[in-house]
Each structure stands twice: as structure tokens, then as C-alpha cells.
mmCIF file with all atom_site columns, C-alpha atoms in Angstrom:
data_model
loop_
_atom_site.group_PDB
_atom_site.id
_atom_site.type_symbol
_atom_site.label_atom_id
_atom_site.label_alt_id
_atom_site.label_comp_id
_atom_site.label_asym_id
_atom_site.label_entity_id
_atom_site.label_seq_id
_atom_site.pdbx_PDB_ins_code
_atom_site.Cartn_x
_atom_site.Cartn_y
_atom_site.Cartn_z
_atom_site.occupancy
_atom_site.B_iso_or_equiv
_atom_site.pdbx_formal_charge
_atom_site.auth_seq_id
_atom_site.auth_comp_id
_atom_site.auth_asym_id
_atom_site.auth_atom_id
_atom_site.pdbx_PDB_model_num
ATOM 1   C CA . MET A 1 1   ? 0.000   0.000  0.000   1.00 64.00 ? 177 MET A CA 1
ATOM 2   C CA . PRO A 1 2   ? 1.416   3.435  -0.893  1.00 72.00 ? 178 PRO A CA 1
ATOM 3   C CA . SER A 1 3   ? 2.481   5.642  2.002   1.00 83.00 ? 179 SER A CA 1
ATOM 4   C CA . ALA A 1 4   ? 0.393   8.838  2.390   1.00 89.00 ? 180 ALA A CA 1
ATOM 5   C CA . VAL A 1 5   ? 1.732   11.723 4.502   1.00 94.00 ? 181 VAL A CA 1
ATOM 6   C CA . VAL A 1 6   ? 0.549   15.259 5.302   1.00 96.00 ? 182 VAL A CA 1
ATOM 7   C CA . ARG A 1 7   ? 3.236   17.711 6.376   1.00 97.00 ? 183 ARG A CA 1
ATOM 8   C CA . PRO A 1 8   ? 3.817   21.465 6.491   1.00 98.00 ? 184 PRO A CA 1
ATOM 9   C CA . PHE A 1 9   ? 4.492   23.116 3.136   1.00 97.00 ? 185 PHE A CA 1
ATOM 10  C CA . GLU A 1 10  ? 8.144   23.943 2.483   1.00 96.00 ? 186 GLU A CA 1
ATOM 11  C CA . ASP A 1 11  ? 9.518   26.329 -0.137  1.00 94.00 ? 187 ASP A CA 1
ATOM 12  C CA . SER A 1 12  ? 11.070  23.342 -1.929  1.00 96.00 ? 188 SER A CA 1
ATOM 13  C CA . ASP A 1 13  ? 7.527   21.970 -2.501  1.00 97.00 ? 189 ASP A CA 1
ATOM 14  C CA . LEU A 1 14  ? 6.436   24.903 -4.654  1.00 96.00 ? 190 LEU A CA 1
ATOM 15  C CA . ALA A 1 15  ? 7.193   23.518 -8.125  1.00 96.00 ? 191 ALA A CA 1
ATOM 16  C CA . ASP A 1 16  ? 5.676   20.103 -7.357  1.00 96.00 ? 192 ASP A CA 1
ATOM 17  C CA . ALA A 1 17  ? 2.588   21.623 -5.718  1.00 96.00 ? 193 ALA A CA 1
ATOM 18  C CA . ALA A 1 18  ? 2.140   23.928 -8.727  1.00 95.00 ? 194 ALA A CA 1
ATOM 19  C CA . ALA A 1 19  ? 2.369   20.923 -11.070 1.00 95.00 ? 195 ALA A CA 1
ATOM 20  C CA . ALA A 1 20  ? -0.230  19.069 -8.984  1.00 95.00 ? 196 ALA A CA 1
ATOM 21  C CA . LEU A 1 21  ? -2.508  22.136 -9.083  1.00 94.00 ? 197 LEU A CA 1
ATOM 22  C CA . THR A 1 22  ? -2.237  22.304 -12.871 1.00 93.00 ? 198 THR A CA 1
ATOM 23  C CA . ASP A 1 23  ? -3.031  18.569 -13.058 1.00 93.00 ? 199 ASP A CA 1
ATOM 24  C CA . VAL A 1 24  ? -6.124  18.958 -10.860 1.00 92.00 ? 200 VAL A CA 1
ATOM 25  C CA . HIS A 1 25  ? -7.321  21.900 -12.952 1.00 90.00 ? 201 HIS A CA 1
ATOM 26  C CA . ALA A 1 26  ? -6.982  19.834 -16.141 1.00 88.00 ? 202 ALA A CA 1
ATOM 27  C CA . THR A 1 27  ? -8.915  16.947 -14.546 1.00 89.00 ? 203 THR A CA 1
ATOM 28  C CA . ASP A 1 28  ? -11.605 18.774 -12.561 1.00 84.00 ? 204 ASP A CA 1
ATOM 29  C CA . GLY A 1 29  ? -11.713 22.418 -13.623 1.00 79.00 ? 205 GLY A CA 1
ATOM 30  C CA . TYR A 1 30  ? -10.597 23.339 -10.090 1.00 77.00 ? 206 TYR A CA 1
ATOM 31  C CA . PRO A 1 31  ? -9.503  25.875 -9.255  1.00 79.00 ? 207 PRO A CA 1
ATOM 32  C CA . VAL A 1 32  ? -11.229 28.270 -11.594 1.00 75.00 ? 208 VAL A CA 1
ATOM 33  C CA . GLU A 1 33  ? -8.438  30.812 -11.038 1.00 70.00 ? 209 GLU A CA 1
ATOM 34  C CA . GLY A 1 34  ? -4.739  30.706 -10.282 1.00 68.00 ? 210 GLY A CA 1
ATOM 35  C CA . VAL A 1 35  ? -3.619  28.208 -12.905 1.00 77.00 ? 211 VAL A CA 1
ATOM 36  C CA . GLU A 1 36  ? -2.019  30.817 -15.154 1.00 83.00 ? 212 GLU A CA 1
ATOM 37  C CA . HIS A 1 37  ? 0.524   31.506 -12.375 1.00 87.00 ? 213 HIS A CA 1
ATOM 38  C CA . PRO A 1 38  ? 0.158   28.537 -9.994  1.00 90.00 ? 214 PRO A CA 1
ATOM 39  C CA . GLU A 1 39  ? 3.281   29.223 -7.960  1.00 91.00 ? 215 GLU A CA 1
ATOM 40  C CA . ALA A 1 40  ? 2.209   32.799 -7.189  1.00 89.00 ? 216 ALA A CA 1
ATOM 41  C CA . TRP A 1 41  ? -1.332  31.605 -6.388  1.00 88.00 ? 217 TRP A CA 1
ATOM 42  C CA . LEU A 1 42  ? -0.035  29.003 -3.932  1.00 92.00 ? 218 LEU A CA 1
ATOM 43  C CA . ARG A 1 43  ? 2.399   31.394 -2.224  1.00 91.00 ? 219 ARG A CA 1
ATOM 44  C CA . SER A 1 44  ? 0.081   34.384 -1.903  1.00 89.00 ? 220 SER A CA 1
ATOM 45  C CA . ASP A 1 45  ? 0.937   36.867 0.857   1.00 91.00 ? 221 ASP A CA 1
ATOM 46  C CA . ASP A 1 46  ? -2.432  35.940 2.404   1.00 94.00 ? 222 ASP A CA 1
ATOM 47  C CA . VAL A 1 47  ? -1.275  32.384 3.262   1.00 96.00 ? 223 VAL A CA 1
ATOM 48  C CA . MET A 1 48  ? -1.062  31.981 7.034   1.00 97.00 ? 224 MET A CA 1
ATOM 49  C CA . ALA A 1 49  ? -0.084  28.278 6.917   1.00 98.00 ? 225 ALA A CA 1
ATOM 50  C CA . ALA A 1 50  ? -0.081  25.516 4.308   1.00 98.00 ? 226 ALA A CA 1
ATOM 51  C CA . TRP A 1 51  ? 0.428   21.768 4.068   1.00 98.00 ? 227 TRP A CA 1
ATOM 52  C CA . VAL A 1 52  ? 1.125   19.280 1.316   1.00 98.00 ? 228 VAL A CA 1
ATOM 53  C CA . GLY A 1 53  ? -0.061  15.735 0.892   1.00 96.00 ? 229 GLY A CA 1
ATOM 54  C CA . GLU A 1 54  ? 2.502   13.229 -0.310  1.00 96.00 ? 230 GLU A CA 1
ATOM 55  C CA . LEU A 1 55  ? 2.054   9.768  -1.725  1.00 93.00 ? 231 LEU A CA 1
ATOM 56  C CA . ASP A 1 56  ? 5.239   7.715  -1.818  1.00 91.00 ? 232 ASP A CA 1
ATOM 57  C CA . GLY A 1 57  ? 7.260   10.920 -1.471  1.00 92.00 ? 233 GLY A CA 1
ATOM 58  C CA . ALA A 1 58  ? 5.574   12.786 -4.345  1.00 94.00 ? 234 ALA A CA 1
ATOM 59  C CA . VAL A 1 59  ? 3.549   15.969 -3.658  1.00 96.00 ? 235 VAL A CA 1
ATOM 60  C CA . VAL A 1 60  ? -0.016  15.151 -4.732  1.00 96.00 ? 236 VAL A CA 1
ATOM 61  C CA . GLY A 1 61  ? -2.110  17.602 -2.693  1.00 96.00 ? 237 GLY A CA 1
ATOM 62  C CA . HIS A 1 62  ? -2.214  20.908 -0.848  1.00 97.00 ? 238 HIS A CA 1
ATOM 63  C CA . VAL A 1 63  ? -4.294  23.041 1.516   1.00 97.00 ? 239 VAL A CA 1
ATOM 64  C CA . ALA A 1 64  ? -3.839  26.499 3.026   1.00 97.00 ? 240 ALA A CA 1
ATOM 65  C CA . VAL A 1 65  ? -5.317  28.662 5.741   1.00 98.00 ? 241 VAL A CA 1
ATOM 66  C CA . MET A 1 66  ? -5.564  32.204 4.429   1.00 97.00 ? 242 MET A CA 1
ATOM 67  C CA . SER A 1 67  ? -6.177  35.611 5.978   1.00 97.00 ? 243 SER A CA 1
ATOM 68  C CA . PRO A 1 68  ? -9.636  36.944 5.080   1.00 95.00 ? 244 PRO A CA 1
ATOM 69  C CA . ARG A 1 69  ? -9.707  39.005 1.874   1.00 91.00 ? 245 ARG A CA 1
ATOM 70  C CA . GLY A 1 70  ? -13.340 40.018 1.622   1.00 89.00 ? 246 GLY A CA 1
ATOM 71  C CA . GLU A 1 71  ? -14.794 36.554 0.952   1.00 92.00 ? 247 GLU A CA 1
ATOM 72  C CA . ASP A 1 72  ? -18.561 36.187 1.229   1.00 94.00 ? 248 ASP A CA 1
ATOM 73  C CA . ALA A 1 73  ? -18.098 33.275 3.662   1.00 96.00 ? 249 ALA A CA 1
ATOM 74  C CA . VAL A 1 74  ? -16.248 35.615 6.037   1.00 96.00 ? 250 VAL A CA 1
ATOM 75  C CA . SER A 1 75  ? -18.925 38.317 5.968   1.00 96.00 ? 251 SER A CA 1
ATOM 76  C CA . MET A 1 76  ? -21.722 35.728 6.299   1.00 96.00 ? 252 MET A CA 1
ATOM 77  C CA . TRP A 1 77  ? -20.066 34.168 9.335   1.00 97.00 ? 253 TRP A CA 1
ATOM 78  C CA . THR A 1 78  ? -19.312 37.499 11.046  1.00 96.00 ? 254 THR A CA 1
ATOM 79  C CA . GLN A 1 79  ? -22.944 38.569 10.542  1.00 96.00 ? 255 GLN A CA 1
ATOM 80  C CA . GLN A 1 80  ? -24.367 35.230 11.754  1.00 96.00 ? 256 GLN A CA 1
ATOM 81  C CA . SER A 1 81  ? -22.001 34.651 14.680  1.00 95.00 ? 257 SER A CA 1
ATOM 82  C CA . GLY A 1 82  ? -20.853 38.092 15.768  1.00 94.00 ? 258 GLY A CA 1
ATOM 83  C CA . GLU A 1 83  ? -17.252 36.835 15.690  1.00 93.00 ? 259 GLU A CA 1
ATOM 84  C CA . PRO A 1 84  ? -14.762 39.480 14.560  1.00 94.00 ? 260 PRO A CA 1
ATOM 85  C CA . LYS A 1 85  ? -12.975 39.066 11.235  1.00 93.00 ? 261 LYS A CA 1
ATOM 86  C CA . GLU A 1 86  ? -9.662  38.848 13.128  1.00 94.00 ? 262 GLU A CA 1
ATOM 87  C CA . ARG A 1 87  ? -10.785 35.475 14.572  1.00 95.00 ? 263 ARG A CA 1
ATOM 88  C CA . ILE A 1 88  ? -11.503 33.960 11.152  1.00 97.00 ? 264 ILE A CA 1
ATOM 89  C CA . GLY A 1 89  ? -9.279  32.051 8.745   1.00 97.00 ? 265 GLY A CA 1
ATOM 90  C CA . VAL A 1 90  ? -10.222 30.863 5.265   1.00 97.00 ? 266 VAL A CA 1
ATOM 91  C CA . LEU A 1 91  ? -9.567  27.267 4.290   1.00 97.00 ? 267 LEU A CA 1
ATOM 92  C CA . ALA A 1 92  ? -8.478  27.456 0.659   1.00 94.00 ? 268 ALA A CA 1
ATOM 93  C CA . ARG A 1 93  ? -6.455  25.915 -2.131  1.00 94.00 ? 269 ARG A CA 1
ATOM 94  C CA . LEU A 1 94  ? -7.391  22.349 -1.171  1.00 94.00 ? 270 LEU A CA 1
ATOM 95  C CA . PHE A 1 95  ? -6.682  19.880 -3.942  1.00 94.00 ? 271 PHE A CA 1
ATOM 96  C CA . VAL A 1 96  ? -5.526  16.299 -4.461  1.00 94.00 ? 272 VAL A CA 1
ATOM 97  C CA . VAL A 1 97  ? -4.574  14.855 -7.844  1.00 93.00 ? 273 VAL A CA 1
ATOM 98  C CA . LYS A 1 98  ? -7.018  12.262 -9.147  1.00 91.00 ? 274 LYS A CA 1
ATOM 99  C CA . ALA A 1 99  ? -4.503  9.390  -9.029  1.00 87.00 ? 275 ALA A CA 1
ATOM 100 C CA . ALA A 1 100 ? -4.079  9.903  -5.245  1.00 88.00 ? 276 ALA A CA 1
ATOM 101 C CA . ARG A 1 101 ? -7.722  10.315 -4.213  1.00 87.00 ? 277 ARG A CA 1
ATOM 102 C CA . LYS A 1 102 ? -8.379  6.960  -2.562  1.00 87.00 ? 278 LYS A CA 1
ATOM 103 C CA . HIS A 1 103 ? -5.876  7.593  0.241   1.00 88.00 ? 279 HIS A CA 1
ATOM 104 C CA . ALA A 1 104 ? -7.915  10.034 2.402   1.00 90.00 ? 280 ALA A CA 1
ATOM 105 C CA . LEU A 1 105 ? -5.449  12.849 1.728   1.00 94.00 ? 281 LEU A CA 1
ATOM 106 C CA . GLY A 1 106 ? -8.223  15.399 1.196   1.00 93.00 ? 282 GLY A CA 1
ATOM 107 C CA . GLU A 1 107 ? -9.558  14.592 4.649   1.00 95.00 ? 283 GLU A CA 1
ATOM 108 C CA . ALA A 1 108 ? -6.086  14.577 6.225   1.00 96.00 ? 284 ALA A CA 1
ATOM 109 C CA . LEU A 1 109 ? -5.236  17.945 4.644   1.00 97.00 ? 285 LEU A CA 1
ATOM 110 C CA . THR A 1 110 ? -8.554  19.412 5.820   1.00 97.00 ? 286 THR A CA 1
ATOM 111 C CA . ARG A 1 111 ? -7.956  18.104 9.349   1.00 97.00 ? 287 ARG A CA 1
ATOM 112 C CA . ALA A 1 112 ? -4.459  19.665 9.378   1.00 98.00 ? 288 ALA A CA 1
ATOM 113 C CA . ALA A 1 113 ? -6.006  23.048 8.521   1.00 98.00 ? 289 ALA A CA 1
ATOM 114 C CA . MET A 1 114 ? -8.771  22.565 11.103  1.00 98.00 ? 290 MET A CA 1
ATOM 115 C CA . ASN A 1 115 ? -6.188  21.722 13.788  1.00 97.00 ? 291 ASN A CA 1
ATOM 116 C CA . TYR A 1 116 ? -4.272  24.889 12.909  1.00 98.00 ? 292 TYR A CA 1
ATOM 117 C CA . GLY A 1 117 ? -7.484  26.897 13.269  1.00 97.00 ? 293 GLY A CA 1
ATOM 118 C CA . ARG A 1 118 ? -8.184  25.404 16.702  1.00 96.00 ? 294 ARG A CA 1
ATOM 119 C CA . GLU A 1 119 ? -4.581  25.928 17.865  1.00 97.00 ? 295 GLU A CA 1
ATOM 120 C CA . HIS A 1 120 ? -4.666  29.581 16.783  1.00 97.00 ? 296 HIS A CA 1
ATOM 121 C CA . GLY A 1 121 ? -8.196  30.417 17.960  1.00 95.00 ? 297 GLY A CA 1
ATOM 122 C CA . LEU A 1 122 ? -9.515  30.848 14.416  1.00 96.00 ? 298 LEU A CA 1
ATOM 123 C CA . ARG A 1 123 ? -12.893 29.823 13.060  1.00 97.00 ? 299 ARG A CA 1
ATOM 124 C CA . LEU A 1 124 ? -12.319 28.532 9.555   1.00 98.00 ? 300 LEU A CA 1
ATOM 125 C CA . VAL A 1 125 ? -14.753 29.299 6.757   1.00 98.00 ? 301 VAL A CA 1
ATOM 126 C CA . LEU A 1 126 ? -14.729 28.538 3.045   1.00 96.00 ? 302 LEU A CA 1
ATOM 127 C CA . ASP A 1 127 ? -16.753 28.539 -0.095  1.00 94.00 ? 303 ASP A CA 1
ATOM 128 C CA . VAL A 1 128 ? -17.024 25.535 -2.370  1.00 93.00 ? 304 VAL A CA 1
ATOM 129 C CA . MET A 1 129 ? -18.424 25.551 -5.881  1.00 89.00 ? 305 MET A CA 1
ATOM 130 C CA . THR A 1 130 ? -21.684 23.617 -6.099  1.00 91.00 ? 306 THR A CA 1
ATOM 131 C CA . LYS A 1 131 ? -20.221 21.490 -8.897  1.00 88.00 ? 307 LYS A CA 1
ATOM 132 C CA . ASP A 1 132 ? -17.655 20.098 -6.421  1.00 88.00 ? 308 ASP A CA 1
ATOM 133 C CA . THR A 1 133 ? -20.024 17.701 -4.666  1.00 90.00 ? 309 THR A CA 1
ATOM 134 C CA . ALA A 1 134 ? -17.279 15.416 -3.333  1.00 89.00 ? 310 ALA A CA 1
ATOM 135 C CA . ALA A 1 135 ? -15.697 18.381 -1.531  1.00 91.00 ? 311 ALA A CA 1
ATOM 136 C CA . MET A 1 136 ? -19.066 19.356 -0.034  1.00 94.00 ? 312 MET A CA 1
ATOM 137 C CA . ARG A 1 137 ? -19.567 15.774 1.206   1.00 94.00 ? 313 ARG A CA 1
ATOM 138 C CA . LEU A 1 138 ? -16.110 15.839 2.815   1.00 95.00 ? 314 LEU A CA 1
ATOM 139 C CA . TYR A 1 139 ? -16.733 19.115 4.653   1.00 97.00 ? 315 TYR A CA 1
ATOM 140 C CA . GLU A 1 140 ? -20.159 17.989 5.862   1.00 97.00 ? 316 GLU A CA 1
ATOM 141 C CA . ARG A 1 141 ? -18.754 14.643 7.060   1.00 96.00 ? 317 ARG A CA 1
ATOM 142 C CA . LEU A 1 142 ? -16.184 16.603 9.094   1.00 97.00 ? 318 LEU A CA 1
ATOM 143 C CA . GLY A 1 143 ? -18.914 18.676 10.750  1.00 97.00 ? 319 GLY A CA 1
ATOM 144 C CA . TRP A 1 144 ? -18.783 21.875 8.673   1.00 98.00 ? 320 TRP A CA 1
ATOM 145 C CA . GLN A 1 145 ? -22.118 23.706 8.504   1.00 97.00 ? 321 GLN A CA 1
ATOM 146 C CA . ALA A 1 146 ? -23.488 25.398 5.410   1.00 97.00 ? 322 ALA A CA 1
ATOM 147 C CA . ILE A 1 147 ? -24.050 29.082 6.243   1.00 97.00 ? 323 ILE A CA 1
ATOM 148 C CA . GLY A 1 148 ? -25.299 30.435 2.919   1.00 97.00 ? 324 GLY A CA 1
ATOM 149 C CA . GLN A 1 149 ? -24.994 30.546 -0.832  1.00 96.00 ? 325 GLN A CA 1
ATOM 150 C CA . THR A 1 150 ? -22.979 32.899 -2.990  1.00 93.00 ? 326 THR A CA 1
ATOM 151 C CA . SER A 1 151 ? -21.383 33.282 -6.368  1.00 89.00 ? 327 SER A CA 1
ATOM 152 C CA . HIS A 1 152 ? -17.650 32.594 -6.459  1.00 81.00 ? 328 HIS A CA 1
ATOM 153 C CA . ARG A 1 153 ? -16.264 35.421 -8.584  1.00 78.00 ? 329 ARG A CA 1
ATOM 154 C CA . TYR A 1 154 ? -13.110 35.050 -10.650 1.00 76.00 ? 330 TYR A CA 1
ATOM 155 C CA . GLY A 1 155 ? -11.445 36.082 -13.871 1.00 76.00 ? 331 GLY A CA 1
ATOM 156 C CA . ALA A 1 156 ? -12.934 38.874 -15.950 1.00 80.00 ? 332 ALA A CA 1
ATOM 157 C CA . GLY A 1 157 ? -16.350 39.095 -14.311 1.00 84.00 ? 333 GLY A CA 1
ATOM 158 C CA . GLU A 1 158 ? -17.029 35.356 -14.337 1.00 82.00 ? 334 GLU A CA 1
ATOM 159 C CA . SER A 1 159 ? -18.832 33.589 -11.512 1.00 86.00 ? 335 SER A CA 1
ATOM 160 C CA . ILE A 1 160 ? -20.032 30.162 -10.454 1.00 85.00 ? 336 ILE A CA 1
ATOM 161 C CA . ASP A 1 161 ? -22.553 29.143 -7.763  1.00 92.00 ? 337 ASP A CA 1
ATOM 162 C CA . ALA A 1 162 ? -20.998 28.236 -4.429  1.00 94.00 ? 338 ALA A CA 1
ATOM 163 C CA . VAL A 1 163 ? -21.975 27.289 -0.881  1.00 96.00 ? 339 VAL A CA 1
ATOM 164 C CA . CYS A 1 164 ? -20.283 28.877 2.146   1.00 96.00 ? 340 CYS A CA 1
ATOM 165 C CA . TYR A 1 165 ? -19.362 26.731 5.148   1.00 97.00 ? 341 TYR A CA 1
ATOM 166 C CA . ALA A 1 166 ? -18.072 27.303 8.688   1.00 97.00 ? 342 ALA A CA 1
ATOM 167 C CA . ALA A 1 167 ? -15.966 24.766 10.558  1.00 97.00 ? 343 ALA A CA 1
ATOM 168 C CA . PRO A 1 168 ? -17.348 23.163 13.709  1.00 94.00 ? 344 PRO A CA 1
ATOM 169 C CA . ASP A 1 169 ? -16.629 24.706 17.108  1.00 77.00 ? 345 ASP A CA 1
ATOM 170 C CA . ALA A 1 170 ? -13.043 24.446 18.267  1.00 59.00 ? 346 ALA A CA 1
#
């Protein structure tokens, strides 16, 4: 059985993570943005922490916790909960290449981000495109609650329907 590992992102992972991102985009159409410059998208200044998933030593997945940047999920959660924006992190840039998907790396990456949120007193929120039903099932299985619907905006005025979620209590 192949060995699956989740560990903190290191600078030396950037090229392999960018290649995995490009692969996932070609397979699934996710993400809808960032693939023109995947390395810059993965290493955005808004990244608070990130992890990679490895399978037999190869980087096959990624997740990040980001500082809020005006996402609808953040404003929905602050309005519904009264929590200040400073206590919120955004789970983002979660992907696993198709060939590695039966090894629970998506769940392990999500749990790593959730643990970071708990350790740093952050409520994590996210939006997921409605077409990504497997991702929605994963979040719901891990106790995330849908908090509203939105349109995920990207590119030159493009948008796609999405559902916003908040992580369970710390």
C-alpha cells in the first residue's frame, strides 16, 4: 500500500505543488483561477499556513489557511455569529490529484487546517463551488455547517454558484 503523509508546506515543494494544481485543474476544472501563475497563487501573501499531501514521497495535494480578503463566507459568518474578522481564517487551495484520491489525503489535509485553526483560535470558513459535490460531502462529514450561498467570482467578471461553510466549534 502506498504511504500517504501530510506535512507542512516547504519552499522546496512549490514547483511540485504547482504541477499538482495544474493537473487537478486539467482533470476537474478546479480551481477556476490561479492556474495561469500557480506558484504565485499558492504562495500568496495571504497564506497563514499551508500543508502538502505526499504519496510515496511525491507531492499530490495541498491546503492552506488564508487571511480573510473580503470573501462572502467571512462576511456571512461574522454577521451570523458576531465573531470578529480577526478570529476567522479561510480554508483554501485544497486539492488532491485524481490518481491519489483513494488515500484520504483530502480529509487529512482538511484536518491539518482545522487543527491549525483550533490551535490559533480561528474559526475557519470557506466557499465551495456547487459542482464540487465530493468536496461538499467531505466538509459535511467533518462537521462543517453550510451558512449560505454565494457566487464565487473570478477572472474577468465570471462567476459560479458556491456554498459557504463554517468549521465546527473548536
